[in-house]
């Protein structure tokens, strides 16, 4: 997904970056782009505000999909995907968002349109998703993001 690649490029980290590396990169970029450092002109302060918002968004997004973060919530994820039915799903720009009957919602990234079409046409969307989506694509919990916000 282009968003993931762009965010990694912005923070200067690789796909294998761990949480500590993400945090260090984030802090150094925020020190460099903090709007309080650009008091000399309104244009540069505005640019720094926009850049810092993008850095914050990139950091939070990459932390949410980091392997360490997913490992911490893997037990809950497994329970949701194996015991809860799919309540609803939507697809937009290779991002599949699945809402479950237990209240959890997950986003799956880089899902090809062909896989989404097969999900729609499956006799049992839950069974199809267990076999072809849940463990095959990078995901993050949307429910946790809302709860933490």
JSON list of C-alpha atoms in Angstrom, two decimals, residues 24-38 52 55:
[
{"chain": "A", "resi": 24, "resn": "UNK", "atom": "CA", "xyz": [13.44, 7.33, 18.01]},
{"chain": "A", "resi": 25, "resn": "UNK", "atom": "CA", "xyz": [12.84, 8.37, 14.41]},
{"chain": "A", "resi": 26, "resn": "UNK", "atom": "CA", "xyz": [9.57, 10.06, 15.37]},
{"chain": "A", "resi": 27, "resn": "UNK", "atom": "CA", "xyz": [11.18, 12.01, 18.21]},
{"chain": "A", "resi": 28, "resn": "UNK", "atom": "CA", "xyz": [14.08, 13.24, 16.11]},
{"chain": "A", "resi": 29, "resn": "UNK", "atom": "CA", "xyz": [11.75, 14.37, 13.31]},
{"chain": "A", "resi": 30, "resn": "UNK", "atom": "CA", "xyz": [9.45, 16.12, 15.77]},
{"chain": "A", "resi": 31, "resn": "UNK", "atom": "CA", "xyz": [12.41, 17.97, 17.27]},
{"chain": "A", "resi": 32, "resn": "UNK", "atom": "CA", "xyz": [13.39, 19.17, 13.80]},
{"chain": "A", "resi": 33, "resn": "UNK", "atom": "CA", "xyz": [9.85, 20.08, 12.67]},
{"chain": "A", "resi": 34, "resn": "UNK", "atom": "CA", "xyz": [8.24, 21.35, 15.86]},
{"chain": "A", "resi": 35, "resn": "UNK", "atom": "CA", "xyz": [6.24, 24.51, 15.00]},
{"chain": "A", "resi": 36, "resn": "UNK", "atom": "CA", "xyz": [7.68, 26.44, 17.97]},
{"chain": "A", "resi": 37, "resn": "UNK", "atom": "CA", "xyz": [11.07, 26.41, 16.24]},
{"chain": "A", "resi": 38, "resn": "UNK", "atom": "CA", "xyz": [9.64, 28.37, 13.29]},
{"chain": "A", "resi": 52, "resn": "UNK", "atom": "CA", "xyz": [4.42, 17.67, 12.22]},
{"chain": "A", "resi": 55, "resn": "UNK", "atom": "CA", "xyz": [4.76, 12.87, 11.11]}
]
